[in-house]
Coordinates of C-alpha atoms and ligand atoms in Angstrom, one line a residue:
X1 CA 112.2 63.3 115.7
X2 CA 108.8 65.1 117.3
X3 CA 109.2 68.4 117.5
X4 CA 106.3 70.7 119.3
X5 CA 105.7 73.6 117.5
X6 CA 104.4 76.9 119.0
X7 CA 102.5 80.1 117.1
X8 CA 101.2 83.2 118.3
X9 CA 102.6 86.1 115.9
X10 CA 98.6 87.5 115.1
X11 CA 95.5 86.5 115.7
X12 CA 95.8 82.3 116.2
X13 CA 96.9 80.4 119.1
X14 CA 98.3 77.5 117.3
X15 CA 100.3 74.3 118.5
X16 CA 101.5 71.1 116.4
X17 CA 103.0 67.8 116.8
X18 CA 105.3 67.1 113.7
X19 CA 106.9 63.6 113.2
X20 CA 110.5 64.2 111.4
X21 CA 109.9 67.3 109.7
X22 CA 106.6 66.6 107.3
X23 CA 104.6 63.9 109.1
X24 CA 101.8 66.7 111.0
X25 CA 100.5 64.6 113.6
X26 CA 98.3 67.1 115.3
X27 CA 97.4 71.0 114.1
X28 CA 95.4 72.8 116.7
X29 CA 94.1 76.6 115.8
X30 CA 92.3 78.5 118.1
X31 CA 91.5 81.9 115.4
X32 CA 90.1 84.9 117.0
X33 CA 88.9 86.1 113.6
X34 CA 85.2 86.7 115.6
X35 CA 86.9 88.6 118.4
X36 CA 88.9 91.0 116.2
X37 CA 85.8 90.8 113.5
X38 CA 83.7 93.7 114.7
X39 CA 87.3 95.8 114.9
X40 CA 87.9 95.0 110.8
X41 CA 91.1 94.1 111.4
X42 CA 93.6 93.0 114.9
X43 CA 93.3 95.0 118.2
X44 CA 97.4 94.0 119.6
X45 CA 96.0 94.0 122.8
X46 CA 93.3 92.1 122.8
X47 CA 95.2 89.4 120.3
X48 CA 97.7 89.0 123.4
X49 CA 95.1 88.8 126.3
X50 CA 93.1 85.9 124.1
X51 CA 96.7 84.3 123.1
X52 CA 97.0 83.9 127.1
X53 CA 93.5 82.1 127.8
X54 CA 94.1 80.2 124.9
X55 CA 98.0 79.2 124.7
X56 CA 97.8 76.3 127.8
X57 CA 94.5 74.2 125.9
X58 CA 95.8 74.9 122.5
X59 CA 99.3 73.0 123.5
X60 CA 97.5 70.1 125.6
X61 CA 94.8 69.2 123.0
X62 CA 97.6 69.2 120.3
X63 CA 99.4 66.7 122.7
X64 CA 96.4 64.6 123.4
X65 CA 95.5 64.1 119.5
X66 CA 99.6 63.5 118.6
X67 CA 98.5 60.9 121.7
X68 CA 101.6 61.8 123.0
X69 CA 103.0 63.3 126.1
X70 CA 105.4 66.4 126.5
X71 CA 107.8 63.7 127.3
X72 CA 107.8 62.0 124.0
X73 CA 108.8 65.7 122.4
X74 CA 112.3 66.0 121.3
X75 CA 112.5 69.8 121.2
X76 CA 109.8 72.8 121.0
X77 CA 109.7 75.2 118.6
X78 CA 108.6 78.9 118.8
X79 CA 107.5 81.6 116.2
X80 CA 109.8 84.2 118.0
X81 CA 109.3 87.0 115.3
X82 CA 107.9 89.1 113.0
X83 CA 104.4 89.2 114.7
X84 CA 102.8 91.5 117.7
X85 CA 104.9 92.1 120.4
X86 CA 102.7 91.2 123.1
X87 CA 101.3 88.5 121.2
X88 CA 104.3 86.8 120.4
X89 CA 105.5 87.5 124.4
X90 CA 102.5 85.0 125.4
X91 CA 104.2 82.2 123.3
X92 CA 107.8 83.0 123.5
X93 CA 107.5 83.0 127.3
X94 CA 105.4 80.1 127.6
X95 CA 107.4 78.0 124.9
X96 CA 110.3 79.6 127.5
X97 CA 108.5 78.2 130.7
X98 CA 108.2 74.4 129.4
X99 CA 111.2 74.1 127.8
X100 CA 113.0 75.1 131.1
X101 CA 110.9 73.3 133.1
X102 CA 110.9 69.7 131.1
X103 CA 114.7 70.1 130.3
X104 CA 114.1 70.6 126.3
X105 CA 115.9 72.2 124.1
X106 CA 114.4 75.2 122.6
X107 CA 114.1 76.4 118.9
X108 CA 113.5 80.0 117.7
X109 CA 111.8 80.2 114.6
X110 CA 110.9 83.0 111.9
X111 CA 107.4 83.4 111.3
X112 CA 107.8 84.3 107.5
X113 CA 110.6 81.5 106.8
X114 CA 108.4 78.9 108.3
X115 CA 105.5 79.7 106.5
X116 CA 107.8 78.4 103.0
X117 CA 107.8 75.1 104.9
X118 CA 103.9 74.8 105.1
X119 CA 104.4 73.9 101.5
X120 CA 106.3 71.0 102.5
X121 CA 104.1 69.4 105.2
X122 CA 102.3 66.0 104.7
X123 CA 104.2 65.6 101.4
X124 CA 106.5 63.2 101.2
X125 CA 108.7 64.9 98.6
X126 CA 112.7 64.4 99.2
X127 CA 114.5 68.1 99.6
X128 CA 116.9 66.8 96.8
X129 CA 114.0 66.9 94.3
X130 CA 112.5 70.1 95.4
X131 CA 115.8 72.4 96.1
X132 CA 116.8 75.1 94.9
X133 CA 114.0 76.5 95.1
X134 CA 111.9 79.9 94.5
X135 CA 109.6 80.2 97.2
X136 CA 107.0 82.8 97.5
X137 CA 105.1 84.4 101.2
X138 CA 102.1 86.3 100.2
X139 CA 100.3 87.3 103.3
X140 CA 98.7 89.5 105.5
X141 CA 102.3 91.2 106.4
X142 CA 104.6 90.0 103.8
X143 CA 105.2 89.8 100.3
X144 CA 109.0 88.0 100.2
X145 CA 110.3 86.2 97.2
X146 CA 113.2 84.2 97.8
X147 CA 115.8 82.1 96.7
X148 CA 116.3 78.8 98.7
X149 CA 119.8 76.5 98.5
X150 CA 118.2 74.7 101.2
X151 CA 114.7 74.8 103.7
X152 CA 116.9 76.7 105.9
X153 CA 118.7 79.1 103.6
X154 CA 117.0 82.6 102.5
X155 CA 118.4 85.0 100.2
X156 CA 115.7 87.6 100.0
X157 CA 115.1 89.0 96.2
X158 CA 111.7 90.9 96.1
X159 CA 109.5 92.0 98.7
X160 CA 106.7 94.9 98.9
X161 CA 107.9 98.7 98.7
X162 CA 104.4 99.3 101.1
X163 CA 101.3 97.6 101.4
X164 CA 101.3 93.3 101.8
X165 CA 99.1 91.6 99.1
X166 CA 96.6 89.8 101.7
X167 CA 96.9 93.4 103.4
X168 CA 95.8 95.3 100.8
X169 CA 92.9 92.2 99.8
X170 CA 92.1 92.9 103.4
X171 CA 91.6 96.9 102.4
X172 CA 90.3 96.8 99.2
X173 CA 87.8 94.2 100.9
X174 CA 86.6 96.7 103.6
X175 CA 86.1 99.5 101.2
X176 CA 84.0 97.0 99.3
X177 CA 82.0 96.5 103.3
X178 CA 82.8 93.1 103.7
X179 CA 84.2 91.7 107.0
X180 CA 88.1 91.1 108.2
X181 CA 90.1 88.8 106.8
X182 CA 89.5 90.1 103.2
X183 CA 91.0 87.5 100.8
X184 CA 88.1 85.0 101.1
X185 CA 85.5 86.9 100.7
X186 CA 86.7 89.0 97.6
X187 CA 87.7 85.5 96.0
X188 CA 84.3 84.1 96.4
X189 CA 82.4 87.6 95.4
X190 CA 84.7 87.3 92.1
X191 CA 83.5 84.1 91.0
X192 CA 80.3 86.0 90.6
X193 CA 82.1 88.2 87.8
X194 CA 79.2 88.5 84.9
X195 CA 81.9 91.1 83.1
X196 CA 85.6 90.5 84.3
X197 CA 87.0 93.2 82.1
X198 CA 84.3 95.8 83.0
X199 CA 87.3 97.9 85.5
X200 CA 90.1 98.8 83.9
X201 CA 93.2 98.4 86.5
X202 CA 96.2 99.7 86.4
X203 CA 99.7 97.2 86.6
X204 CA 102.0 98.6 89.2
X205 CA 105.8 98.0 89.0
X206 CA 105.3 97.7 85.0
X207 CA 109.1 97.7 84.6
X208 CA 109.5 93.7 83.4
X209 CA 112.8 92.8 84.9
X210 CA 112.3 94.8 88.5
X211 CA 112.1 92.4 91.5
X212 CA 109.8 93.8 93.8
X213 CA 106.0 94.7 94.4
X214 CA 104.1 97.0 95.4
X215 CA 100.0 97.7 96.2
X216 CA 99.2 100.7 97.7
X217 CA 98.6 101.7 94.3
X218 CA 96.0 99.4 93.6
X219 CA 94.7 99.9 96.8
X220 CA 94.5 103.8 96.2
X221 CA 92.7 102.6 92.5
X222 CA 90.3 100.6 94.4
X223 CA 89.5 103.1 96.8
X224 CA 88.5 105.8 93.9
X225 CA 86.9 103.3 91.6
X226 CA 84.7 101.4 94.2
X227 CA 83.2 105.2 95.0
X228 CA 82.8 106.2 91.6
X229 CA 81.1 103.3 90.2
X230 CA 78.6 103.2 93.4
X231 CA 79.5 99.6 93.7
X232 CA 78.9 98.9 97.9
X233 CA 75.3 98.3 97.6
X234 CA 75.1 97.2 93.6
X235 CA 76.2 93.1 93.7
X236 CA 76.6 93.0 89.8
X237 CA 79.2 95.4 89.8
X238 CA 81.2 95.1 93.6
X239 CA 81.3 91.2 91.5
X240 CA 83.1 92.5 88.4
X241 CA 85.3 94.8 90.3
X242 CA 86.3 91.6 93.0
X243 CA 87.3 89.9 90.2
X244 CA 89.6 92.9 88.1
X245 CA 90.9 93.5 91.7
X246 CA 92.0 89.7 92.3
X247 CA 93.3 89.2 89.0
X248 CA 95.5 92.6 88.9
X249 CA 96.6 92.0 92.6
X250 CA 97.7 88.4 92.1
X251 CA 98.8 89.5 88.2
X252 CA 101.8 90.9 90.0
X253 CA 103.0 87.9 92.0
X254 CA 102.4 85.7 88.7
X255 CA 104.6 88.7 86.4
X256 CA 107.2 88.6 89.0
X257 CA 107.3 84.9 89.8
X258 CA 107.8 84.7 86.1
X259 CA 110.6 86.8 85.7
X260 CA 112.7 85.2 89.0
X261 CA 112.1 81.7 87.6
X262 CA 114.1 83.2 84.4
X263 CA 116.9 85.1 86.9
X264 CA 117.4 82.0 88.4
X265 CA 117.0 79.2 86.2
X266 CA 118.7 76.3 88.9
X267 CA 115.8 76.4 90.7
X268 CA 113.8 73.0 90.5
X269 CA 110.4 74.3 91.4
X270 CA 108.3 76.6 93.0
X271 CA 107.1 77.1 96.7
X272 CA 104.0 78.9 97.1
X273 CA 103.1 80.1 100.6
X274 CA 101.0 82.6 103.4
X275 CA 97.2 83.1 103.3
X276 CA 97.3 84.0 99.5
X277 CA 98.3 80.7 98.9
X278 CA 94.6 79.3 99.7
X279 CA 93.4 81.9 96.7
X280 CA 92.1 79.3 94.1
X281 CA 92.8 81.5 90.9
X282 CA 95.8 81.9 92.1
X283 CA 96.4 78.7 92.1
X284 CA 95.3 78.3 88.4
X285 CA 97.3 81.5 87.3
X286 CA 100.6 80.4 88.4
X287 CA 100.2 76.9 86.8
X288 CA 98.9 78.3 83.3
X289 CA 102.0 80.8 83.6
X290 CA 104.9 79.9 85.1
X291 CA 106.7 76.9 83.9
X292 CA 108.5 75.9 87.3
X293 CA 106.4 73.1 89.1
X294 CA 104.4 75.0 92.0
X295 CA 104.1 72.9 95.1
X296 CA 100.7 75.0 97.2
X297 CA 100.2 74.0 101.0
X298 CA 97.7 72.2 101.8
X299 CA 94.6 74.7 102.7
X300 CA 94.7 74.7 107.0
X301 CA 99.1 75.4 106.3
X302 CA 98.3 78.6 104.1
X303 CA 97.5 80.8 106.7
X304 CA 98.6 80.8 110.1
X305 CA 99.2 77.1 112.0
X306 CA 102.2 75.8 114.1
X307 CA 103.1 72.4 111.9
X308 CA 105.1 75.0 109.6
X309 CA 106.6 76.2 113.0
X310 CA 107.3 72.8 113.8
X311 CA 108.4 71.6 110.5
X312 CA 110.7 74.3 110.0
X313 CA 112.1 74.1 113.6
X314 CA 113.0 70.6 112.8
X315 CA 115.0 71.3 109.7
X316 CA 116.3 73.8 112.1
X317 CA 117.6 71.6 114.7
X318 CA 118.9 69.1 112.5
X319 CA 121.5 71.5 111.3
X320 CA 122.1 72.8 114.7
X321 CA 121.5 71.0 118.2
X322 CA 122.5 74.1 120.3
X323 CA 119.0 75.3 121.4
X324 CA 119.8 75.0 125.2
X325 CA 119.3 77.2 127.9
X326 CA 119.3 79.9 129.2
X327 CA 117.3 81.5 126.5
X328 CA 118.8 84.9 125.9
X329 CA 117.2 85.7 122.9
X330 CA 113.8 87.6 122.6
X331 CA 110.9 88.3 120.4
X332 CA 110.4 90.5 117.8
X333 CA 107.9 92.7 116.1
X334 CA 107.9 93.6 112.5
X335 CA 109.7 96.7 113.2
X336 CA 112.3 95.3 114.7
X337 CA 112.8 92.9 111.8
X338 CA 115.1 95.1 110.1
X339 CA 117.7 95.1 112.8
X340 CA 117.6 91.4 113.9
X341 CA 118.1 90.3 109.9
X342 CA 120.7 93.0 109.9
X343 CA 122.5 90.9 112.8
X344 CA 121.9 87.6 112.1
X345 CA 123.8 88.6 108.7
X346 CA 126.8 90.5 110.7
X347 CA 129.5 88.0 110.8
Ligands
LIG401 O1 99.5 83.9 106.4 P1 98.3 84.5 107.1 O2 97.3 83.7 107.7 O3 98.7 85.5 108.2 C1 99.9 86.4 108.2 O4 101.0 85.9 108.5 O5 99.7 87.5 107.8 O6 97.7 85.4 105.9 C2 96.5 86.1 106.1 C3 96.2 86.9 104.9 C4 95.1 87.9 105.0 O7 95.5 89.1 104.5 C5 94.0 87.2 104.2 O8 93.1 88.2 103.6 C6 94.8 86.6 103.1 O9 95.9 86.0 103.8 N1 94.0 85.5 102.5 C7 93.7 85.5 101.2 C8 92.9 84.3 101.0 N2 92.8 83.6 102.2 C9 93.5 84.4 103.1 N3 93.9 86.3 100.2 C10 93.4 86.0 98.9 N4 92.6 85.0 98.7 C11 92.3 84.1 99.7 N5 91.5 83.0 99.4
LIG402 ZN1 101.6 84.2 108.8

């Protein structure tokens, strides 16, 4: 089954070609990381008019290097939502437009869901071996832990109270007067750490068995201690404070990973996923400390890409063929998330 996956939730105009579910025969990624740079973070707008020059190329050239044609696709999936409304318009419409006009079915896919199935991309892992499953999103909007039966079954059991963790690495990062996105740049400043231990920070949600996080408390820390120590123009100690930051921001995932792998011991192992999931140390914490197998994307389906898209659209339409039109269904923003979760649950 090739299924053409579709992305533009943020700030990348992604497509992919994925052979039956895993097999990523093309990945395209147009970022507009220099566009939004000078902003420190994503202008909606903007995102939305870039998403529109880009969108047609992005799909062709991830056609031309699957060497395939759009007639060789089986179905085209489409991040519908969480993302930027106008941003995520540019996609959903086009994704609309071919699918009507080429006669293909039509699959609407959640941005934070499919991210979980980055993990699972160019491995050749059977679901039986890997299910259930805790699976982690750290990333510039979400922080969901979940419980999976299946790729395609969610039950939500932790998420942030405020800030994301790449969000507030993003935050803490400008404070520090380094440039948007954050996480990079704070995990290659901590490597420089001469004293690791030389900030004190604090542990936010300290209560052991609570499922849920929370970093605008570390953020607020940040903010104070990257003032009072002078750090912005001192290397040696913006260095040491990069490195407490890191290890106290991705403490918290490790603490709480910990404690789900306890509350739900069928799970067989552990899939890490979102931006954070490129952070090397985390990579090394989670492995020292938790005892479920972690399975880590490869590094270009950590942050934003369409093979997860994709991938997860084809787990989707195996369960499910009905993705026809008319396309009745519409996008939506992370403010909308709420409701549409609150509906797809409604009987
Ligand atoms: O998944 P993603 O590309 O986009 C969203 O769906 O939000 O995640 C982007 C986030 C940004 O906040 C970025 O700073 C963070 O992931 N990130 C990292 C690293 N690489 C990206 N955070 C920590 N360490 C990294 N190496
Ligand atoms: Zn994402």
């Amino acid at each position: 089954m090739i299924i053409l996956g579709i992305e533009s939730s943020c700030d990348e105009t992604a497509a992919a070609v994925v052979r039956d579910g895993w097999e990523v025969l093309s990945s395209e990624v147009a970022s507009q990381i220099s566009i939004h740079e000078e902003f420190g973070g994503v202008v909606p707008e903007i995102a939305a008019r870039a998403h529109l020059q880009n969108i047609e190329p992005v799909v062709k050239l991830a056609l031309t290097k699957a060497d395939m044609q759009i007639a060789d696709v089986d179905a085209i999936a489409v991040t519908q939502g969480p993302g930027l409304i106008g941003a995520l318009l540019v996609g959903v419409s086009y994704a609309k437009g071919l699918a009507l006009g080429t006669n293909k079915p039509l699959i609407p896919v959640d941005h934070v869901h499919a991210h979980i199935y980055g993990a699972l991309l160019d491995t050749k892992y059977k679901h039986s071996e890997i299910f259930p499953s805790i699976g982690l999103v750290a990333s510039g909007g979400h922080t969901n832990l979940y419980f999976m039966n299946s790729p395609t079954e969610f039950e939500l059991i932790a998420w942030s109270d405020d800030d994301a963790c790449g969000e507030c690495f993003d935050k803490v990062a400008k404070l520090m007067g380094f440039s948007y996105p954050g996480g990079p740049a704070i995990e290659k400043m901590a490597k420089q750490a001469s004293d690791p231990d030389a900030y004190p920070m604090p542990t936010p949600v300290e209560q052991k068995n609570k499922l849920r996080f929370s970093y605008s408390g570390l953020k607020t820390h940040m903010s104070i201690n990257i003032k009072k120590a002078n750090a912005v123009d001192d290397e040696n100690k913006k260095a040491n404070l990069c490195s407490a930051f890191q290890d106290a921001a991705l403490g918290q995932l490790v603490r709480k990973i910990a404690v789900a792998a306890e509350k739900y011991p069928r799970a067989n192992s552990l899939l890490i996923a979102g931006g954070v999931a490129a952070n090397q140390r985390f990579r090394d914490l989670l492995s020292t400390h938790v005892k479920l197998k972690p399975i880590f994307p490869k590094l270009p389906y950590c942050s934003d890409n369409a093979a997860m898209i994709a991938g997860f659209g084809s787990a989707l339409f195996q369960n499910h063929q009905d993705y026809k039109a008319p396309f009745s269904w519409d996008a939506y923003s992370r403010y909308d998330y709420g409701a549409v979760l609150a509906k797809a649950n409604t009987p």
